[in-house]
């Protein structure tokens, strides 16, 4: 079957009144963006509570479906055939032709589900169901009716034109990007933070990312890897600004001034402070990290409390309660895993102590940070001001 259109379904929970327009408009915008990467020309339209993506040229069907599967807010993608209303006899022919092409093997149960939006149509839904059912049974003797659990639910929607569809491809769910504010992701080259960004974007949040880079201790290749990850997340989250902060001087200064077993914690506190400053400039309302309780020394509850203490913005940690394998499963599903496991050093691994504190005492940490008083404010300011911005899409 050569489809020319998709009917896009979205979950309607919480999408009422004024919100509905916002939700639908954001969804249309994201669908357009996603289809830009597909061979072919498309128009995306919104019509009485329905969203359609129509191909205006030949197009790559599989790529189009894959692209739509990455648009948050879509609950189902229905490849659809749209026919002109040329009378009921013609409709019968079209329906038979549709079934014949989509289901070469007819050993299937079916049900016709007609909906009549055009109330002037000469038959009501019951009559359409019955009469189409009859002609299907006559023409394809291997097909049988099952009104409860049909293998083929043939939807026939009578509007100005008539929509025929029976295939339902699950979408990713979630909310369209742009319906829930903006947040700043601390994106490292690891497995967890891309997954965390994906999860928050799935709730409709526009995300930006910040990466702390420590040249020459971390290579350009490590930075490229993070850019690659940002691009992979952007396939779902939409175009994303990636801020690359040069963190070397700050790390060296901390290394010189503070007890080595506290390095990781103090460094992480400065990462959070700087991320929050950039987030504020970018009008983000929250931070996102890939932290998970107990995964490493810097993610004990005590360490999380110590890093969290320096932020006033809410910090979203969507994988906080996940086991590593659960995070890996998502990263494989969204296609970031292979990139995440490329072996390039992370700025945190270079300055790690042999025995980092696992239960930092906030007062002790604060006292250690006082040793940075002379230069740190200026260094933080410079780091924020000199951040490089890369647009990833
Ligand atoms: P990930 O797999 O996301 O790298 P991780 O298990 O390696 O996480 P940590 O290195 O302790 O854990 O980092 C915890 C979180 O801090 C990361 O998920 C990320 O959000 C943030 N983070 C760590 N390093 C960086 C960095 N260089 N730049 C930006 N954010 C970072
Ligand atoms: Mg890491």
Short mmCIF file of C-alpha atoms and ligand atoms in Angstrom, two decimals, residues 188-191 346 348, ligand 2:
data_model
loop_
_atom_site.label_atom_id
_atom_site.label_comp_id
_atom_site.label_asym_id
_atom_site.label_seq_id
_atom_site.Cartn_x
_atom_site.Cartn_y
_atom_site.Cartn_z
CA UNK A 188 28.57 14.54 30.36
CA UNK A 189 29.85 11.89 28.02
CA UNK A 190 28.37 9.10 30.13
CA UNK A 191 25.33 6.88 29.86
CA UNK A 346 35.55 12.64 31.55
CA UNK A 348 35.81 14.19 36.69
MG1 LIG B 2 30.09 10.77 34.00
#
